[in-house]
Short mmCIF file of C-alpha atoms in Angstrom, two decimals:
data_model
loop_
_atom_site.label_atom_id
_atom_site.label_comp_id
_atom_site.label_asym_id
_atom_site.label_seq_id
_atom_site.Cartn_x
_atom_site.Cartn_y
_atom_site.Cartn_z
CA MET Y 1 73.62 -52.41 34.10
CA MET Y 2 71.95 -55.83 34.40
CA LYS Y 3 75.03 -57.48 32.81
CA LYS Y 4 77.10 -56.11 35.68
CA TYR Y 5 74.78 -57.80 38.20
CA TYR Y 6 74.91 -61.11 36.32
CA THR Y 7 78.73 -61.00 36.20
CA LEU Y 8 78.98 -60.16 39.89
CA ILE Y 9 76.70 -62.92 41.05
CA LEU Y 10 78.33 -65.49 38.78
CA SER Y 11 81.82 -64.67 40.07
CA PHE Y 12 80.73 -64.72 43.70
CA THR Y 13 78.83 -67.98 43.19
CA LEU Y 14 81.83 -69.72 41.64
CA SER Y 15 84.38 -68.57 44.20
CA PHE Y 16 82.37 -68.98 47.36
CA SER Y 17 80.68 -72.21 46.29
CA LEU Y 18 84.11 -73.82 46.24
CA LEU Y 19 84.72 -72.69 49.83
CA ALA Y 20 81.25 -73.86 50.85
CA GLN Y 21 82.02 -77.30 49.45
CA GLN Y 22 85.20 -77.39 51.52
CA ASN Y 23 83.05 -76.72 54.60
CA ASP Y 24 80.79 -79.61 53.56
CA LEU Y 25 77.69 -77.40 53.41
CA PRO Y 26 74.52 -78.45 51.61
CA ASP Y 27 73.58 -76.82 48.32
CA PRO Y 28 71.93 -73.45 48.96
CA VAL Y 29 68.21 -72.91 48.82
CA LYS Y 30 67.36 -71.06 45.61
CA GLY Y 31 63.76 -70.14 46.22
CA PHE Y 32 60.88 -68.42 44.48
CA CYS Y 33 57.78 -67.23 46.36
CA ILE Y 34 54.61 -66.27 44.48
CA ALA Y 35 50.83 -66.48 44.77
CA ALA Y 36 49.50 -69.78 43.48
CA PRO Y 37 47.84 -69.45 40.07
CA GLN Y 38 44.09 -69.45 39.64
CA SER Y 39 42.67 -72.59 38.07
CA ASP Y 40 42.70 -71.09 34.58
CA GLY Y 41 46.38 -70.10 34.92
CA VAL Y 42 47.83 -73.46 35.96
CA ASP Y 43 49.08 -74.51 32.53
CA ASP Y 44 50.93 -71.22 32.01
CA PHE Y 45 52.57 -71.55 35.40
CA VAL Y 46 53.58 -75.15 34.72
CA THR Y 47 55.33 -73.90 31.57
CA PHE Y 48 57.04 -71.16 33.60
CA ILE Y 49 58.36 -73.71 36.10
CA ASP Y 50 59.57 -75.95 33.30
CA GLN Y 51 61.17 -73.31 31.08
CA GLU Y 52 62.24 -70.55 33.48
CA LEU Y 53 62.50 -71.66 37.11
CA ALA Y 54 64.12 -75.06 36.58
CA PRO Y 55 66.83 -73.81 34.16
CA ARG Y 56 67.83 -71.22 36.76
CA GLY Y 57 68.37 -73.89 39.37
CA ILE Y 58 65.35 -72.95 41.50
CA ASN Y 59 64.93 -75.78 43.99
CA THR Y 60 62.27 -74.36 46.31
CA LEU Y 61 58.87 -72.93 45.38
CA VAL Y 62 56.72 -71.28 48.06
CA LEU Y 63 53.16 -71.01 46.73
CA ARG Y 64 50.82 -68.67 48.58
CA VAL Y 65 47.61 -70.67 48.39
CA ASP Y 66 45.51 -69.24 51.24
CA PHE Y 67 41.88 -69.92 50.20
CA ASN Y 68 42.65 -70.59 46.54
CA TYR Y 69 41.86 -74.30 46.75
CA GLN Y 70 38.69 -76.38 46.58
CA PHE Y 71 38.87 -77.60 50.16
CA LYS Y 72 36.92 -80.75 50.89
CA SER Y 73 37.31 -80.41 54.65
CA ARG Y 74 36.15 -76.78 54.73
CA PRO Y 75 34.42 -76.03 51.41
CA GLU Y 76 32.93 -72.85 52.88
CA LEU Y 77 36.42 -71.31 52.87
CA GLN Y 78 37.34 -71.68 49.21
CA GLU Y 79 37.49 -68.74 46.80
CA GLU Y 80 36.00 -68.55 43.33
CA ASN Y 81 38.01 -70.12 40.49
CA ALA Y 82 40.01 -72.00 43.12
CA LEU Y 83 42.49 -74.73 42.32
CA SER Y 84 41.15 -78.25 42.03
CA GLU Y 85 43.00 -81.35 43.17
CA ALA Y 86 43.81 -82.08 39.52
CA ASP Y 87 45.26 -78.58 39.12
CA VAL Y 88 47.52 -79.06 42.12
CA LYS Y 89 48.72 -82.42 40.86
CA LYS Y 90 49.90 -80.76 37.64
CA LEU Y 91 52.04 -78.43 39.75
CA VAL Y 92 53.31 -81.29 41.87
CA ALA Y 93 54.23 -83.33 38.79
CA ILE Y 94 56.31 -80.60 37.15
CA ALA Y 95 57.97 -79.79 40.47
CA ASN Y 96 58.89 -83.43 41.03
CA GLN Y 97 60.23 -83.65 37.48
CA HIS Y 98 62.75 -80.91 38.28
CA ASP Y 99 63.39 -81.76 41.98
CA VAL Y 100 61.68 -78.56 43.13
CA ASN Y 101 60.43 -78.59 46.72
CA ILE Y 102 56.92 -77.07 46.83
CA ILE Y 103 56.00 -75.39 50.11
CA PRO Y 104 52.37 -74.23 50.29
CA GLN Y 105 51.46 -71.16 52.33
CA ILE Y 106 48.29 -70.19 54.14
CA ASN Y 107 48.49 -66.97 56.13
CA LEU Y 108 47.95 -67.81 59.78
CA LEU Y 109 47.43 -65.40 62.66
CA GLY Y 110 47.82 -62.12 60.71
CA HIS Y 111 46.80 -60.99 57.22
CA GLN Y 112 43.17 -62.02 57.72
CA SER Y 113 42.09 -58.90 55.84
CA TRP Y 114 43.51 -56.65 53.17
CA ALA Y 115 42.68 -52.96 52.70
CA GLY Y 116 38.91 -52.78 53.15
CA ASP Y 117 38.17 -56.47 52.62
CA ILE Y 118 37.89 -59.32 55.12
CA GLU Y 119 39.53 -62.58 54.05
CA LYS Y 120 37.58 -65.83 54.01
CA LEU Y 121 38.41 -67.08 57.51
CA LEU Y 122 36.97 -64.09 59.36
CA GLU Y 123 34.21 -63.64 56.81
CA VAL Y 124 32.90 -67.13 57.54
CA TYR Y 125 33.98 -67.29 61.19
CA PRO Y 126 33.76 -63.72 62.52
CA GLU Y 127 33.96 -65.06 66.08
CA PHE Y 128 37.69 -65.70 65.50
CA ASP Y 129 38.41 -61.98 65.03
CA GLU Y 130 40.95 -60.59 67.52
CA THR Y 131 39.50 -57.09 67.11
CA PRO Y 132 35.78 -57.35 66.25
CA HIS Y 133 35.31 -53.78 67.48
CA VAL Y 134 37.47 -52.49 64.60
CA GLU Y 135 35.15 -52.01 61.64
CA MET Y 136 36.38 -52.35 58.08
CA PRO Y 137 36.36 -48.98 56.30
CA GLU Y 138 34.64 -48.33 52.99
CA GLU Y 139 37.78 -46.55 51.79
CA TYR Y 140 40.99 -47.78 53.38
CA GLU Y 141 43.79 -45.35 54.26
CA TRP Y 142 47.03 -45.72 56.18
CA PRO Y 143 47.66 -44.50 58.80
CA ASN Y 144 44.26 -44.63 60.47
CA GLU Y 145 42.87 -44.13 63.98
CA ASP Y 146 42.33 -47.85 64.56
CA GLY Y 147 45.87 -48.82 63.59
CA LEU Y 148 44.25 -51.21 61.09
CA TYR Y 149 46.66 -52.74 58.62
CA CYS Y 150 45.42 -56.33 58.51
CA LYS Y 151 43.10 -58.19 60.85
CA SER Y 152 44.33 -61.14 62.93
CA TYR Y 153 42.54 -64.14 64.32
CA CYS Y 154 42.63 -64.65 68.08
CA PRO Y 155 45.26 -67.32 68.81
CA LEU Y 156 43.49 -68.24 72.06
CA HIS Y 157 40.03 -68.81 70.57
CA PRO Y 158 39.18 -72.40 71.53
CA GLU Y 159 37.89 -73.36 68.07
CA VAL Y 160 40.17 -71.55 65.64
CA HIS Y 161 42.81 -74.25 65.31
CA SER Y 162 40.36 -77.03 64.53
CA VAL Y 163 39.40 -74.99 61.47
CA VAL Y 164 42.80 -73.75 60.28
CA PHE Y 165 44.52 -77.08 60.89
CA ASP Y 166 41.94 -78.76 58.65
CA LEU Y 167 43.08 -76.41 55.89
CA VAL Y 168 46.75 -76.95 56.66
CA ASP Y 169 46.48 -80.74 56.68
CA GLU Y 170 44.50 -80.89 53.47
CA ILE Y 171 46.78 -78.52 51.57
CA MET Y 172 49.88 -80.38 52.78
CA ASP Y 173 48.45 -83.70 51.66
CA VAL Y 174 47.39 -82.57 48.19
CA PHE Y 175 50.75 -80.86 47.55
CA GLU Y 176 52.60 -83.88 48.99
CA ALA Y 177 54.63 -81.30 50.91
CA LYS Y 178 57.27 -81.71 53.58
CA ALA Y 179 57.17 -78.11 54.81
CA PHE Y 180 54.44 -75.51 55.33
CA HIS Y 181 54.73 -71.71 55.29
CA ALA Y 182 52.42 -70.07 57.83
CA GLY Y 183 53.14 -66.45 56.89
CA MET Y 184 52.78 -64.70 60.28
CA ASP Y 185 54.32 -61.43 59.07
CA GLU Y 186 53.22 -57.89 59.90
CA VAL Y 187 51.05 -58.95 62.84
CA PHE Y 188 49.95 -55.63 64.31
CA TYR Y 189 46.85 -56.92 66.10
CA ILE Y 190 47.83 -59.35 68.87
CA GLY Y 191 46.97 -59.39 72.56
CA ASP Y 192 44.39 -56.66 72.06
CA ASP Y 193 43.24 -54.92 75.25
CA LYS Y 194 39.58 -55.60 74.39
CA CYS Y 195 40.01 -59.29 73.61
CA PRO Y 196 38.37 -61.35 76.39
CA ARG Y 197 41.07 -64.03 76.04
CA CYS Y 198 44.24 -62.13 75.13
CA ALA Y 199 43.93 -58.85 77.05
CA GLY Y 200 46.89 -58.22 79.35
CA ARG Y 201 48.95 -61.12 78.06
CA ASP Y 202 52.56 -60.84 76.92
CA LYS Y 203 52.52 -60.34 73.15
CA ALA Y 204 55.81 -62.18 72.70
CA GLU Y 205 54.43 -65.18 74.55
CA LEU Y 206 51.23 -65.08 72.49
CA PHE Y 207 53.18 -64.98 69.23
CA ALA Y 208 55.62 -67.69 70.32
CA GLY Y 209 52.73 -69.82 71.54
CA GLU Y 210 51.05 -69.66 68.15
CA VAL Y 211 54.27 -70.48 66.29
CA THR Y 212 54.88 -73.41 68.64
CA LYS Y 213 51.33 -74.74 68.31
CA ILE Y 214 51.54 -74.73 64.50
CA ARG Y 215 55.02 -76.23 64.56
CA ASN Y 216 53.97 -79.01 66.92
CA HIS Y 217 50.94 -79.86 64.78
CA LEU Y 218 53.12 -80.17 61.69
CA ALA Y 219 55.79 -82.14 63.53
CA GLU Y 220 53.25 -84.86 64.35
CA ASN Y 221 53.51 -85.85 60.68
CA GLY Y 222 57.20 -85.10 60.25
CA ARG Y 223 56.59 -81.75 58.57
CA GLU Y 224 58.49 -78.49 58.96
CA LEU Y 225 57.32 -74.93 59.65
CA TRP Y 226 58.50 -71.84 57.77
CA ILE Y 227 57.50 -68.27 58.73
CA TRP Y 228 58.44 -64.71 57.80
CA GLY Y 229 60.91 -63.28 60.30
CA ASP Y 230 59.89 -59.65 60.82
CA ARG Y 231 57.97 -60.17 64.08
CA LEU Y 232 61.11 -61.66 65.67
CA ILE Y 233 63.25 -58.53 65.21
CA ASP Y 234 63.25 -55.52 67.57
CA GLY Y 235 62.19 -52.65 65.33
CA LYS Y 236 63.28 -49.94 67.76
CA THR Y 237 66.75 -51.20 68.66
CA THR Y 238 67.63 -52.10 65.07
CA GLY Y 239 66.04 -49.00 63.52
CA LEU Y 240 64.10 -51.26 61.12
CA GLY Y 241 60.72 -49.95 62.26
CA MET Y 242 57.24 -51.46 62.26
CA TRP Y 243 57.21 -53.22 58.87
CA GLU Y 244 60.50 -55.11 58.60
CA ALA Y 245 60.53 -55.60 62.37
CA SER Y 246 58.27 -55.46 65.42
CA MET Y 247 57.29 -52.39 67.39
CA ASN Y 248 54.68 -54.19 69.51
CA ASN Y 249 57.04 -56.32 71.61
CA THR Y 250 56.72 -59.64 69.79
CA HIS Y 251 60.47 -59.71 69.06
CA ARG Y 252 61.33 -61.54 72.30
CA ALA Y 253 59.54 -64.56 70.86
CA VAL Y 254 62.77 -65.31 68.97
CA ASP Y 255 64.05 -66.92 72.17
CA MET Y 256 60.82 -68.84 72.83
CA ILE Y 257 60.10 -70.65 69.57
CA PRO Y 258 61.43 -74.11 68.59
CA LYS Y 259 64.82 -73.99 66.89
CA ASP Y 260 63.71 -76.07 63.91
CA VAL Y 261 61.43 -73.32 62.55
CA VAL Y 262 62.85 -71.87 59.30
CA ILE Y 263 62.91 -68.06 59.17
CA CYS Y 264 62.31 -66.23 55.89
CA ASP Y 265 64.07 -62.92 56.52
CA TRP Y 266 62.79 -60.23 54.13
CA HIS Y 267 64.50 -56.91 53.50
CA TYR Y 268 63.85 -55.05 50.29
CA ASN Y 269 65.67 -51.70 50.40
CA ARG Y 270 69.11 -52.57 51.72
CA VAL Y 271 71.28 -55.41 52.96
CA GLU Y 272 70.64 -55.91 56.68
CA PRO Y 273 72.70 -58.25 58.94
CA THR Y 274 69.66 -59.96 60.42
CA ALA Y 275 70.37 -63.35 58.85
CA ALA Y 276 73.49 -63.57 61.02
CA TYR Y 277 71.34 -62.62 64.02
CA PHE Y 278 68.95 -65.50 63.38
CA THR Y 279 71.76 -68.02 62.95
CA MET Y 280 73.22 -66.90 66.29
CA LYS Y 281 69.82 -67.51 67.86
CA GLY Y 282 70.08 -71.12 66.66
CA LEU Y 283 67.56 -70.72 63.83
CA ARG Y 284 67.89 -71.55 60.14
CA VAL Y 285 67.31 -68.58 57.86
CA ILE Y 286 66.71 -67.65 54.23
CA THR Y 287 67.15 -64.09 52.91
CA CYS Y 288 64.27 -62.78 50.79
CA PRO Y 289 64.57 -59.83 48.36
CA TRP Y 290 61.78 -58.31 46.28
CA ASN Y 291 62.12 -55.51 43.75
CA LYS Y 292 65.63 -54.06 43.69
CA ALA Y 293 68.12 -56.00 41.60
CA GLU Y 294 71.17 -54.36 43.16
CA VAL Y 295 69.96 -55.24 46.67
CA ALA Y 296 69.22 -58.85 45.70
CA VAL Y 297 72.70 -59.29 44.21
CA GLU Y 298 74.38 -57.79 47.27
CA GLN Y 299 72.30 -60.03 49.54
CA TRP Y 300 73.50 -63.06 47.58
CA LYS Y 301 77.08 -61.82 47.98
CA GLU Y 302 76.57 -61.50 51.74
CA PHE Y 303 75.08 -64.99 51.88
CA GLU Y 304 78.02 -66.56 50.08
CA GLU Y 305 80.56 -64.65 52.18
CA PHE Y 306 78.85 -65.72 55.39
CA ARG Y 307 78.78 -69.37 54.37
CA ALA Y 308 82.44 -69.21 53.39
CA GLN Y 309 83.73 -67.34 56.43
CA ALA Y 310 81.50 -68.21 59.41
CA ASN Y 311 82.21 -71.20 61.60
CA PRO Y 312 80.49 -74.39 60.37
CA GLU Y 313 77.82 -74.37 63.10
CA LEU Y 314 76.56 -70.94 62.02
CA ALA Y 315 77.25 -71.40 58.31
CA LYS Y 316 75.00 -74.44 58.02
CA ARG Y 317 72.04 -72.46 59.39
CA TYR Y 318 72.14 -69.87 56.60
CA LEU Y 319 70.24 -71.85 54.00
CA GLY Y 320 70.03 -69.53 50.99
CA MET Y 321 67.93 -66.97 49.12
CA MET Y 322 64.31 -66.68 47.98
CA GLN Y 323 62.94 -64.14 45.49
CA THR Y 324 59.51 -62.86 46.57
CA ILE Y 325 56.78 -61.79 44.14
CA TRP Y 326 54.02 -59.54 45.51
CA THR Y 327 51.76 -59.26 42.52
CA GLY Y 328 49.29 -61.77 41.15
CA ASN Y 329 50.61 -64.90 39.47
CA SER Y 330 49.23 -63.98 36.05
CA ASN Y 331 50.36 -60.36 36.41
CA PHE Y 332 53.92 -61.48 37.00
CA LEU Y 333 53.89 -63.96 34.13
CA ASN Y 334 52.52 -61.34 31.75
CA ALA Y 335 55.24 -58.88 32.74
CA TYR Y 336 57.87 -61.58 32.48
CA LYS Y 337 56.82 -62.66 28.98
CA ASN Y 338 56.84 -59.14 27.62
CA GLU Y 339 60.43 -57.91 27.85
CA ALA Y 340 59.51 -54.32 26.99
CA GLU Y 341 56.87 -54.30 29.69
CA ALA Y 342 59.25 -55.99 32.11
CA ASP Y 343 61.92 -53.33 31.56
CA ALA Y 344 59.39 -50.64 32.44
CA GLU Y 345 57.84 -52.64 35.29
CA PRO Y 346 57.24 -50.16 38.11
CA ASP Y 347 58.16 -52.44 41.02
CA GLY Y 348 61.25 -54.06 39.46
CA THR Y 349 60.38 -57.61 40.47
CA VAL Y 350 61.18 -59.19 37.11
CA GLN Y 351 64.59 -57.54 36.96
CA SER Y 352 65.38 -58.55 40.54
CA PHE Y 353 64.53 -62.17 39.78
CA LYS Y 354 66.63 -62.21 36.62
CA ALA Y 355 69.59 -60.61 38.36
CA LEU Y 356 69.43 -62.95 41.34
CA PHE Y 357 69.03 -66.20 39.41
CA GLU Y 358 70.74 -66.01 36.05
CA ASN Y 359 69.51 -68.62 33.56
CA LYS Y 360 72.18 -71.31 33.49
CA GLN Y 361 71.23 -72.22 29.92
CA LYS Y 362 72.24 -68.76 28.62
#
């Protein structure tokens, strides 16, 4: 079955790449998104970049760093076993060797908690919490009466950006990065009715304002902003619901944010036409699969067809594809190394990655 996927993607790549060249389009983004390794896993990940990512033509690596770095500007926000500057430089060196663009990520706005645990920002600075009245449960369940999925920080708190921008600037400098991924997906808490600053405000304007503020800060140093795209899609009209799209009226922000923000458009269960939607809104977009090989291959087919058939103005905005990994760095590497384990992997991530980006050396 996997051979069929490899053959399909190879044939589509060859045929449509020729048409893309005729349209004078840049080489597609071939991306890989994963949590950054812990300090003791850096050498293994360097080997993985060298022996697996680079041979597959991966040219973009989004590393979800969050608080996994020994911050000098805000040492109170670093996790245990966090990456040192020397660790990061190992990653930068191997990436540079293979012309891989590293884009570090720190989740901004949303994802400030997970299940029953508060993440570092709100643990250390609880005053930034958009919903301090929502208590973290001892045993997390979804759905729940509070509508708690993940906490958010208040985008209008007067001190929050001085803290998070310290983290952003430091992580961008150490990774020598040209683009930053701010996350911003699955933001359920925004413009809460009990927030003294946000209550009664338009949620789309709040979301767009935060995107714009982050973008403008990065632009001061010639850097680019990437975000996940789900909050910019109308979940009701499209039928995509509250996870892949927005049901709390943030979707209108798509017309309010700067056009140079790159949208990472994730859909895991089927091929959705939302990449075309983003290009028609004037935004650049990358499609992001996860754990279904057949979906990833079909998404690549759709990408190549769009680039070959759309008018040049739209075609140039569809940048490429990025495989997402939603398990720990070491967990993924362990599954990847053990073929028997990988074949039985419950979430299918390894097989999706292999199907999407066939090793050119094989």
